[in-house]
């Protein structure tokens, strides 16, 4: 999680003009530029910024709105305690692995977006040999 928070903090500090990311699509090494329905880096930037507070605060607000989660907990309370403990351990392990995968993916996307933004800035900044007026 710390890597994710560090990557998003770096992105927020470096990306001063997010509008420069409009119309720029993520590129994978060895692949042609993406076209079609994929989101540009500006949309990804907005998504990554929107996700950050949810991760920081946790998903408490989402689970409060889910009545099926409360029903499942009520059903589980009537089951055998040992079976419930084993199920909870399995579910926790499964969800932690999923959370780690999601955070790794988000961190990778955030770092790639920040690198691409830096490349864009390098392309539009005047060369050091020329005076900037």
Short mmCIF file of N, CA, C and O in Angstrom, two decimals:
data_model
loop_
_atom_site.label_atom_id
_atom_site.label_comp_id
_atom_site.label_asym_id
_atom_site.label_seq_id
_atom_site.Cartn_x
_atom_site.Cartn_y
_atom_site.Cartn_z
N UNK A 1 0.82 -1.18 0.00
CA UNK A 1 0.00 0.00 0.00
C UNK A 1 0.87 1.26 0.00
O UNK A 1 0.50 2.24 -0.62
N UNK A 2 1.98 1.18 0.71
CA UNK A 2 2.86 2.35 0.76
C UNK A 2 3.40 2.70 -0.62
O UNK A 2 3.53 3.88 -0.96
N UNK A 3 3.69 1.69 -1.43
CA UNK A 3 4.17 1.94 -2.80
C UNK A 3 3.09 2.65 -3.60
O UNK A 3 3.37 3.58 -4.37
N UNK A 4 1.84 2.23 -3.44
CA UNK A 4 0.73 2.87 -4.14
C UNK A 4 0.60 4.33 -3.72
O UNK A 4 0.49 5.23 -4.55
N UNK A 5 0.60 4.58 -2.40
CA UNK A 5 0.46 5.95 -1.91
C UNK A 5 1.63 6.82 -2.36
O UNK A 5 1.45 7.98 -2.73
N UNK A 6 2.82 6.25 -2.35
CA UNK A 6 4.00 6.99 -2.81
C UNK A 6 3.88 7.34 -4.30
O UNK A 6 4.18 8.46 -4.71
N UNK A 7 3.44 6.37 -5.10
CA UNK A 7 3.29 6.60 -6.55
C UNK A 7 2.23 7.66 -6.84
O UNK A 7 2.43 8.52 -7.69
N UNK A 8 1.11 7.61 -6.12
CA UNK A 8 0.06 8.61 -6.38
C UNK A 8 0.48 9.99 -5.89
O UNK A 8 0.18 10.99 -6.54
N UNK A 9 1.21 10.04 -4.78
CA UNK A 9 1.70 11.33 -4.31
C UNK A 9 2.68 11.94 -5.31
O UNK A 9 2.61 13.12 -5.63
N UNK A 10 3.57 11.10 -5.84
CA UNK A 10 4.52 11.57 -6.84
C UNK A 10 3.78 12.06 -8.09
O UNK A 10 4.11 13.10 -8.66
N UNK A 11 2.77 11.30 -8.53
CA UNK A 11 1.99 11.69 -9.70
C UNK A 11 1.33 13.05 -9.47
O UNK A 11 1.39 13.93 -10.33
N UNK A 12 0.71 13.23 -8.32
CA UNK A 12 0.03 14.49 -8.02
C UNK A 12 1.01 15.66 -7.96
O UNK A 12 0.66 16.77 -8.34
N UNK A 13 2.23 15.42 -7.50
CA UNK A 13 3.23 16.47 -7.42
C UNK A 13 3.80 16.82 -8.80
O UNK A 13 4.08 17.97 -9.08
N UNK A 14 3.97 15.82 -9.65
CA UNK A 14 4.61 16.05 -10.95
C UNK A 14 3.65 16.49 -12.03
O UNK A 14 4.01 17.28 -12.90
N UNK A 15 2.44 15.98 -12.02
CA UNK A 15 1.48 16.31 -13.08
C UNK A 15 0.80 17.63 -12.73
O UNK A 15 -0.24 17.67 -12.09
N UNK A 16 1.43 18.70 -13.18
CA UNK A 16 0.92 20.04 -12.88
C UNK A 16 -0.14 20.49 -13.90
O UNK A 16 -0.99 21.30 -13.59
N UNK A 17 -0.05 19.98 -15.11
CA UNK A 17 -0.99 20.34 -16.17
C UNK A 17 -1.59 19.06 -16.76
O UNK A 17 -1.16 18.59 -17.81
N UNK A 18 -2.59 18.48 -16.09
CA UNK A 18 -3.17 17.22 -16.56
C UNK A 18 -3.73 17.30 -17.98
O UNK A 18 -3.78 16.30 -18.68
N UNK A 19 -4.09 18.50 -18.42
CA UNK A 19 -4.66 18.63 -19.77
C UNK A 19 -3.65 18.23 -20.84
O UNK A 19 -4.05 17.90 -21.97
N UNK A 20 -2.36 18.22 -20.52
CA UNK A 20 -1.35 17.76 -21.49
C UNK A 20 -1.51 16.28 -21.81
O UNK A 20 -0.99 15.80 -22.81
N UNK A 21 -2.24 15.58 -20.97
CA UNK A 21 -2.43 14.14 -21.16
C UNK A 21 -3.62 13.83 -22.07
O UNK A 21 -3.82 12.67 -22.44
N UNK A 22 -4.39 14.84 -22.44
CA UNK A 22 -5.55 14.60 -23.33
C UNK A 22 -5.07 14.12 -24.68
O UNK A 22 -4.14 14.67 -25.27
N UNK A 23 -5.71 13.09 -25.19
CA UNK A 23 -5.38 12.56 -26.50
C UNK A 23 -4.11 11.74 -26.54
O UNK A 23 -3.70 11.28 -27.60
N UNK A 24 -3.46 11.53 -25.40
CA UNK A 24 -2.27 10.69 -25.32
C UNK A 24 -2.70 9.34 -24.77
O UNK A 24 -3.29 9.26 -23.69
N UNK A 25 -2.42 8.30 -25.53
CA UNK A 25 -2.84 6.97 -25.12
C UNK A 25 -1.65 6.18 -24.59
O UNK A 25 -0.52 6.37 -25.06
N UNK A 26 -1.89 5.31 -23.63
CA UNK A 26 -0.79 4.52 -23.08
C UNK A 26 -0.20 3.62 -24.17
O UNK A 26 -0.92 3.11 -25.02
N UNK A 27 1.10 3.49 -24.13
CA UNK A 27 1.78 2.63 -25.09
C UNK A 27 2.48 1.52 -24.34
O UNK A 27 3.10 1.76 -23.31
N UNK A 28 2.38 0.34 -24.89
CA UNK A 28 3.12 -0.77 -24.34
C UNK A 28 4.35 -0.97 -25.17
O UNK A 28 4.35 -0.69 -26.37
N UNK A 29 5.42 -1.44 -24.54
CA UNK A 29 6.66 -1.61 -25.27
C UNK A 29 6.45 -2.55 -26.44
O UNK A 29 5.88 -3.62 -26.31
N UNK A 30 6.91 -2.11 -27.62
CA UNK A 30 6.81 -2.93 -28.82
C UNK A 30 5.45 -2.91 -29.48
O UNK A 30 5.23 -3.59 -30.46
N UNK A 31 4.52 -2.13 -28.93
CA UNK A 31 3.17 -2.11 -29.50
C UNK A 31 2.94 -0.78 -30.20
O UNK A 31 3.55 0.23 -29.90
N UNK A 32 2.04 -0.81 -31.15
CA UNK A 32 1.66 0.42 -31.86
C UNK A 32 0.81 1.27 -30.92
O UNK A 32 0.21 0.76 -29.98
N UNK A 33 0.74 2.58 -31.16
CA UNK A 33 -0.11 3.43 -30.32
C UNK A 33 -1.55 2.93 -30.33
O UNK A 33 -2.06 2.50 -31.36
N UNK A 34 -2.18 3.00 -29.19
CA UNK A 34 -3.55 2.50 -29.06
C UNK A 34 -4.54 3.45 -29.70
O UNK A 34 -4.39 4.65 -29.65
N UNK A 35 -5.55 2.87 -30.29
CA UNK A 35 -6.64 3.66 -30.86
C UNK A 35 -7.94 2.99 -30.49
O UNK A 35 -7.96 1.88 -29.98
N UNK A 36 -9.03 3.65 -30.79
CA UNK A 36 -10.32 3.04 -30.53
C UNK A 36 -10.91 3.50 -29.21
O UNK A 36 -10.76 4.64 -28.82
N UNK A 37 -11.56 2.58 -28.49
CA UNK A 37 -12.31 2.93 -27.31
C UNK A 37 -11.52 3.03 -26.02
O UNK A 37 -12.10 3.26 -24.99
N UNK A 38 -10.22 2.86 -26.05
CA UNK A 38 -9.44 2.92 -24.82
C UNK A 38 -9.34 4.35 -24.31
O UNK A 38 -9.32 5.30 -25.08
N UNK A 39 -9.25 4.48 -23.02
CA UNK A 39 -9.19 5.80 -22.39
C UNK A 39 -7.81 6.42 -22.58
O UNK A 39 -6.79 5.73 -22.55
N UNK A 40 -7.79 7.73 -22.78
CA UNK A 40 -6.51 8.42 -22.88
C UNK A 40 -5.93 8.60 -21.47
O UNK A 40 -6.57 8.29 -20.46
N UNK A 41 -4.71 9.11 -21.40
CA UNK A 41 -4.04 9.24 -20.11
C UNK A 41 -4.70 10.28 -19.21
O UNK A 41 -4.64 10.18 -17.98
N UNK A 42 -5.38 11.26 -19.80
CA UNK A 42 -6.11 12.23 -18.99
C UNK A 42 -7.24 11.54 -18.23
O UNK A 42 -7.42 11.78 -17.03
N UNK A 43 -7.97 10.67 -18.91
CA UNK A 43 -9.05 9.93 -18.25
C UNK A 43 -8.49 9.00 -17.18
O UNK A 43 -9.08 8.86 -16.10
N UNK A 44 -7.36 8.37 -17.47
CA UNK A 44 -6.72 7.52 -16.47
C UNK A 44 -6.26 8.33 -15.27
O UNK A 44 -6.38 7.88 -14.13
N UNK A 45 -5.72 9.50 -15.52
CA UNK A 45 -5.29 10.38 -14.43
C UNK A 45 -6.48 10.71 -13.54
O UNK A 45 -6.38 10.63 -12.30
N UNK A 46 -7.60 11.08 -14.15
CA UNK A 46 -8.80 11.40 -13.38
C UNK A 46 -9.27 10.19 -12.56
O UNK A 46 -9.66 10.32 -11.40
N UNK A 47 -9.22 9.01 -13.17
CA UNK A 47 -9.62 7.79 -12.48
C UNK A 47 -8.70 7.50 -11.31
O UNK A 47 -9.16 7.20 -10.19
N UNK A 48 -7.39 7.59 -11.54
CA UNK A 48 -6.43 7.32 -10.47
C UNK A 48 -6.60 8.30 -9.31
O UNK A 48 -6.48 7.93 -8.14
N UNK A 49 -6.88 9.56 -9.62
CA UNK A 49 -7.12 10.56 -8.56
C UNK A 49 -8.41 10.25 -7.81
O UNK A 49 -8.48 10.46 -6.60
N UNK A 50 -9.43 9.77 -8.51
CA UNK A 50 -10.70 9.46 -7.86
C UNK A 50 -10.60 8.22 -6.98
O UNK A 50 -11.28 8.13 -5.95
N UNK A 51 -9.76 7.28 -7.36
CA UNK A 51 -9.61 6.04 -6.60
C UNK A 51 -8.85 6.28 -5.29
O UNK A 51 -9.14 5.65 -4.27
N UNK A 52 -7.90 7.20 -5.31
CA UNK A 52 -7.03 7.41 -4.15
C UNK A 52 -7.79 7.63 -2.84
O UNK A 52 -7.51 6.96 -1.84
N UNK A 53 -8.78 8.55 -2.78
CA UNK A 53 -9.47 8.74 -1.50
C UNK A 53 -10.25 7.51 -1.05
O UNK A 53 -10.39 7.26 0.14
N UNK A 54 -10.74 6.74 -2.00
CA UNK A 54 -11.47 5.52 -1.64
C UNK A 54 -10.52 4.55 -0.95
O UNK A 54 -10.86 3.94 0.07
N UNK A 55 -9.32 4.41 -1.50
CA UNK A 55 -8.33 3.51 -0.90
C UNK A 55 -7.90 4.04 0.47
O UNK A 55 -7.77 3.28 1.43
N UNK A 56 -7.70 5.34 0.57
CA UNK A 56 -7.27 5.94 1.83
C UNK A 56 -8.31 5.77 2.94
O UNK A 56 -7.97 5.45 4.06
N UNK A 57 -9.55 5.95 2.61
CA UNK A 57 -10.61 5.89 3.63
C UNK A 57 -11.11 4.47 3.85
O UNK A 57 -11.81 4.21 4.81
N UNK A 58 -10.79 3.58 2.92
CA UNK A 58 -11.30 2.23 3.01
C UNK A 58 -12.63 2.13 2.30
O UNK A 58 -13.14 3.10 1.76
N UNK A 59 -13.19 0.98 2.33
CA UNK A 59 -14.43 0.75 1.61
C UNK A 59 -15.64 0.74 2.55
O UNK A 59 -16.67 0.18 2.24
N UNK A 60 -15.50 1.40 3.69
CA UNK A 60 -16.59 1.41 4.67
C UNK A 60 -17.87 1.97 4.10
O UNK A 60 -18.96 1.44 4.32
N UNK A 61 -17.77 3.04 3.32
CA UNK A 61 -18.98 3.65 2.77
C UNK A 61 -19.65 2.74 1.75
O UNK A 61 -20.86 2.75 1.62
N UNK A 62 -18.87 1.94 1.04
CA UNK A 62 -19.44 1.03 0.06
C UNK A 62 -20.14 -0.12 0.76
O UNK A 62 -21.25 -0.51 0.39
N UNK A 63 -19.54 -0.68 1.81
CA UNK A 63 -20.14 -1.82 2.49
C UNK A 63 -21.37 -1.41 3.30
O UNK A 63 -22.25 -2.22 3.52
N UNK A 64 -21.45 -0.16 3.71
CA UNK A 64 -22.63 0.31 4.43
C UNK A 64 -23.87 0.30 3.54
O UNK A 64 -24.97 0.12 4.01
N UNK A 65 -23.67 0.43 2.24
CA UNK A 65 -24.79 0.48 1.30
C UNK A 65 -25.19 -0.89 0.79
O UNK A 65 -26.12 -1.01 0.02
N UNK A 66 -24.49 -1.93 1.20
CA UNK A 66 -24.73 -3.27 0.67
C UNK A 66 -25.54 -4.11 1.65
O UNK A 66 -24.99 -4.66 2.60
N UNK A 67 -26.86 -4.26 1.43
CA UNK A 67 -27.66 -5.07 2.34
C UNK A 67 -27.34 -6.55 2.24
O UNK A 67 -27.50 -7.28 3.19
N UNK A 68 -26.87 -7.02 1.11
CA UNK A 68 -26.58 -8.45 0.96
C UNK A 68 -25.42 -8.87 1.85
O UNK A 68 -25.36 -10.00 2.31
N UNK A 69 -24.48 -7.99 2.15
CA UNK A 69 -23.38 -8.31 3.03
C UNK A 69 -23.89 -8.54 4.45
O UNK A 69 -23.45 -9.46 5.14
N UNK A 70 -24.84 -7.75 4.90
CA UNK A 70 -25.42 -7.94 6.23
C UNK A 70 -26.20 -9.24 6.29
O UNK A 70 -26.14 -9.95 7.29
N UNK A 71 -26.93 -9.59 5.23
CA UNK A 71 -27.66 -10.85 5.18
C UNK A 71 -26.71 -12.04 5.24
O UNK A 71 -26.98 -13.02 5.92
N UNK A 72 -25.60 -11.96 4.54
CA UNK A 72 -24.62 -13.05 4.53
C UNK A 72 -24.02 -13.23 5.91
O UNK A 72 -23.81 -14.36 6.36
N UNK A 73 -23.76 -12.14 6.62
CA UNK A 73 -23.21 -12.23 7.97
C UNK A 73 -24.22 -12.87 8.92
O UNK A 73 -23.85 -13.65 9.78
N UNK A 74 -25.51 -12.55 8.77
CA UNK A 74 -26.54 -13.14 9.61
C UNK A 74 -26.65 -14.63 9.36
O UNK A 74 -26.81 -15.42 10.29
N UNK A 75 -26.58 -15.06 8.09
CA UNK A 75 -26.63 -16.47 7.76
C UNK A 75 -25.42 -17.20 8.31
O UNK A 75 -25.52 -18.32 8.81
N UNK A 76 -24.25 -16.58 8.23
CA UNK A 76 -23.02 -17.21 8.69
C UNK A 76 -23.02 -17.38 10.20
O UNK A 76 -22.44 -18.33 10.72
N UNK A 77 -23.69 -16.50 10.94
CA UNK A 77 -23.70 -16.59 12.40
C UNK A 77 -24.43 -17.82 12.89
O UNK A 77 -24.17 -18.29 13.99
N UNK A 78 -25.31 -18.38 12.09
CA UNK A 78 -26.04 -19.58 12.49
C UNK A 78 -25.29 -20.85 12.14
O UNK A 78 -25.68 -21.93 12.56
N UNK A 79 -24.21 -20.77 11.38
CA UNK A 79 -23.45 -21.96 10.99
C UNK A 79 -22.48 -22.34 12.10
O UNK A 79 -22.28 -21.62 13.07
N UNK A 80 -21.86 -23.50 11.93
CA UNK A 80 -20.88 -24.01 12.87
C UNK A 80 -19.70 -23.04 12.98
O UNK A 80 -19.18 -22.58 11.98
N UNK A 81 -19.26 -22.73 14.18
CA UNK A 81 -18.21 -21.72 14.41
C UNK A 81 -16.89 -22.10 13.75
O UNK A 81 -16.20 -21.24 13.20
N UNK A 82 -16.50 -23.37 13.79
CA UNK A 82 -15.23 -23.78 13.17
C UNK A 82 -15.27 -23.61 11.66
O UNK A 82 -14.29 -23.16 11.06
N UNK A 83 -16.37 -23.97 11.05
CA UNK A 83 -16.51 -23.84 9.60
C UNK A 83 -16.48 -22.36 9.20
O UNK A 83 -15.88 -22.00 8.18
N UNK A 84 -17.11 -21.54 10.01
CA UNK A 84 -17.13 -20.10 9.73
C UNK A 84 -15.72 -19.54 9.83
O UNK A 84 -15.29 -18.75 8.99
N UNK A 85 -14.96 -19.94 10.85
CA UNK A 85 -13.58 -19.47 11.01
C UNK A 85 -12.73 -19.85 9.80
O UNK A 85 -11.95 -19.04 9.31
N UNK A 86 -12.89 -21.09 9.34
CA UNK A 86 -12.12 -21.54 8.17
C UNK A 86 -12.52 -20.75 6.93
O UNK A 86 -11.66 -20.36 6.14
N UNK A 87 -13.82 -20.52 6.77
CA UNK A 87 -14.29 -19.74 5.63
C UNK A 87 -13.77 -18.30 5.69
O UNK A 87 -13.36 -17.75 4.67
N UNK A 88 -13.79 -17.72 6.88
CA UNK A 88 -13.31 -16.35 7.02
C UNK A 88 -11.83 -16.25 6.69
O UNK A 88 -11.40 -15.30 6.03
N UNK A 89 -11.05 -17.23 7.12
CA UNK A 89 -9.63 -17.23 6.83
C UNK A 89 -9.38 -17.34 5.32
O UNK A 89 -8.56 -16.61 4.76
N UNK A 90 -10.13 -18.23 4.67
CA UNK A 90 -10.01 -18.38 3.21
C UNK A 90 -10.43 -17.10 2.49
O UNK A 90 -9.76 -16.65 1.56
N UNK A 91 -11.55 -16.53 2.90
CA UNK A 91 -12.04 -15.31 2.27
C UNK A 91 -11.07 -14.16 2.47
O UNK A 91 -10.81 -13.39 1.54
N UNK A 92 -10.53 -14.03 3.68
CA UNK A 92 -9.56 -12.97 3.95
C UNK A 92 -8.32 -13.13 3.08
O UNK A 92 -7.86 -12.17 2.46
N UNK A 93 -7.82 -14.34 3.00
CA UNK A 93 -6.64 -14.61 2.16
C UNK A 93 -6.93 -14.27 0.71
O UNK A 93 -6.12 -13.63 0.03
N UNK A 94 -8.09 -14.68 0.21
CA UNK A 94 -8.48 -14.41 -1.18
C UNK A 94 -8.58 -12.90 -1.43
O UNK A 94 -8.07 -12.39 -2.43
N UNK A 95 -9.23 -12.19 -0.53
CA UNK A 95 -9.42 -10.75 -0.73
C UNK A 95 -8.12 -9.97 -0.57
O UNK A 95 -7.91 -8.99 -1.29
N UNK A 96 -7.26 -10.38 0.35
CA UNK A 96 -5.97 -9.71 0.48
C UNK A 96 -5.12 -9.91 -0.77
O UNK A 96 -4.44 -8.98 -1.22
N UNK A 97 -5.16 -11.12 -1.33
CA UNK A 97 -4.41 -11.37 -2.57
C UNK A 97 -4.97 -10.50 -3.70
O UNK A 97 -4.21 -9.91 -4.48
N UNK A 98 -6.29 -10.40 -3.78
CA UNK A 98 -6.91 -9.56 -4.80
C UNK A 98 -6.57 -8.09 -4.60
O UNK A 98 -6.27 -7.38 -5.55
N UNK A 99 -6.60 -7.63 -3.35
CA UNK A 99 -6.25 -6.25 -3.05
C UNK A 99 -4.81 -5.96 -3.44
O UNK A 99 -4.51 -4.92 -4.03
N UNK A 100 -3.92 -6.90 -3.14
CA UNK A 100 -2.51 -6.71 -3.50
C UNK A 100 -2.35 -6.62 -5.02
O UNK A 100 -1.61 -5.77 -5.52
N UNK A 101 -3.07 -7.44 -5.77
CA UNK A 101 -3.00 -7.40 -7.23
C UNK A 101 -3.52 -6.06 -7.76
O UNK A 101 -2.91 -5.45 -8.65
N UNK A 102 -4.62 -5.59 -7.21
CA UNK A 102 -5.20 -4.31 -7.65
C UNK A 102 -4.25 -3.16 -7.34
O UNK A 102 -4.00 -2.30 -8.20
N UNK A 103 -3.71 -3.14 -6.13
CA UNK A 103 -2.80 -2.06 -5.76
C UNK A 103 -1.52 -2.10 -6.60
O UNK A 103 -1.00 -1.04 -6.99
N UNK A 104 -1.02 -3.28 -6.91
CA UNK A 104 0.15 -3.41 -7.78
C UNK A 104 -0.16 -2.86 -9.16
O UNK A 104 0.64 -2.12 -9.74
N UNK A 105 -1.33 -3.19 -9.69
CA UNK A 105 -1.74 -2.70 -11.01
C UNK A 105 -1.89 -1.18 -11.00
O UNK A 105 -1.41 -0.49 -11.91
N UNK A 106 -2.54 -0.64 -9.97
CA UNK A 106 -2.72 0.80 -9.87
C UNK A 106 -1.38 1.53 -9.73
O UNK A 106 -1.17 2.58 -10.32
N UNK A 107 -0.47 0.95 -8.96
CA UNK A 107 0.85 1.54 -8.79
C UNK A 107 1.60 1.56 -10.11
O UNK A 107 2.20 2.57 -10.49
N UNK A 108 1.54 0.46 -10.85
CA UNK A 108 2.20 0.39 -12.16
C UNK A 108 1.61 1.43 -13.12
O UNK A 108 2.35 2.15 -13.79
N UNK A 109 0.28 1.54 -13.15
CA UNK A 109 -0.37 2.53 -14.02
C UNK A 109 0.00 3.95 -13.62
O UNK A 109 0.24 4.81 -14.48
N UNK A 110 0.04 4.21 -12.32
CA UNK A 110 0.38 5.54 -11.84
C UNK A 110 1.81 5.91 -12.21
O UNK A 110 2.07 7.01 -12.69
N UNK A 111 2.74 4.98 -12.01
CA UNK A 111 4.14 5.23 -12.37
C UNK A 111 4.29 5.43 -13.87
O UNK A 111 5.04 6.32 -14.31
N UNK A 112 3.60 4.65 -14.68
CA UNK A 112 3.68 4.78 -16.14
C UNK A 112 3.12 6.14 -16.58
O UNK A 112 3.70 6.80 -17.45
N UNK A 113 2.02 6.56 -15.99
CA UNK A 113 1.44 7.85 -16.33
C UNK A 113 2.40 8.98 -15.97
O UNK A 113 2.60 9.90 -16.75
N UNK A 114 3.01 8.89 -14.81
CA UNK A 114 3.95 9.93 -14.39
C UNK A 114 5.16 9.98 -15.33
O UNK A 114 5.60 11.08 -15.71
N UNK A 115 5.69 8.82 -15.71
CA UNK A 115 6.81 8.78 -16.65
C UNK A 115 6.42 9.39 -17.98
O UNK A 115 7.17 10.17 -18.58
N UNK A 116 5.24 9.05 -18.48
CA UNK A 116 4.79 9.57 -19.78
C UNK A 116 4.60 11.08 -19.71
O UNK A 116 4.94 11.79 -20.66
N UNK A 117 4.08 11.58 -18.61
CA UNK A 117 3.92 13.02 -18.44
C UNK A 117 5.28 13.71 -18.49
O UNK A 117 5.44 14.74 -19.13
N UNK A 118 6.27 13.13 -17.83
CA UNK A 118 7.62 13.69 -17.85
C UNK A 118 8.18 13.71 -19.27
O UNK A 118 8.84 14.67 -19.67
N UNK A 119 7.91 12.65 -20.03
CA UNK A 119 8.36 12.61 -21.43
C UNK A 119 7.70 13.72 -22.25
O UNK A 119 8.34 14.37 -23.08
N UNK A 120 6.41 13.95 -22.01
CA UNK A 120 5.69 15.00 -22.73
C UNK A 120 6.30 16.36 -22.41
O UNK A 120 6.52 17.18 -23.30
N UNK A 121 6.59 16.59 -21.13
CA UNK A 121 7.20 17.86 -20.75
C UNK A 121 8.57 18.04 -21.39
O UNK A 121 8.92 19.14 -21.82
N UNK A 122 9.35 16.97 -21.48
CA UNK A 122 10.66 17.05 -22.12
C UNK A 122 10.52 17.39 -23.60
O UNK A 122 11.33 18.13 -24.15
N UNK A 123 9.50 16.88 -24.26
CA UNK A 123 9.29 17.14 -25.68
C UNK A 123 8.87 18.59 -25.93
O UNK A 123 9.24 19.16 -26.95
N UNK A 124 8.10 19.17 -25.03
CA UNK A 124 7.60 20.53 -25.29
C UNK A 124 8.49 21.61 -24.71
O UNK A 124 8.35 22.78 -25.06
N UNK A 125 9.42 21.25 -23.81
CA UNK A 125 10.29 22.28 -23.23
C UNK A 125 11.38 22.63 -24.23
O UNK A 125 11.85 21.79 -24.98
N UNK A 126 11.80 23.90 -24.24
CA UNK A 126 12.86 24.30 -25.17
C UNK A 126 14.18 23.62 -24.81
O UNK A 126 14.42 23.32 -23.65
N UNK A 127 15.01 23.39 -25.81
CA UNK A 127 16.30 22.76 -25.54
C UNK A 127 17.17 23.71 -24.74
O UNK A 127 17.01 24.93 -24.77
N UNK A 128 18.13 23.16 -24.02
CA UNK A 128 18.95 23.97 -23.13
C UNK A 128 19.86 24.93 -23.89
O UNK A 128 20.29 25.94 -23.35
N UNK A 129 20.17 24.63 -25.12
CA UNK A 129 21.06 25.47 -25.91
C UNK A 129 20.39 26.73 -26.41
O UNK A 129 21.05 27.67 -26.84
N UNK A 130 19.07 26.78 -26.41
CA UNK A 130 18.33 27.93 -26.94
C UNK A 130 17.81 28.78 -25.79
O UNK A 130 17.38 28.25 -24.77
N UNK A 131 17.86 30.08 -25.95
CA UNK A 131 17.30 30.93 -24.88
C UNK A 131 15.78 30.82 -24.85
O UNK A 131 15.14 30.66 -25.89
N UNK A 132 15.22 30.85 -23.68
CA UNK A 132 13.75 30.82 -23.57
C UNK A 132 13.28 32.24 -23.28
O UNK A 132 13.71 32.87 -22.33
N UNK A 133 12.42 32.75 -24.08
CA UNK A 133 11.96 34.14 -23.97
C UNK A 133 10.69 34.16 -23.21
O UNK A 133 9.69 33.93 -23.27
#
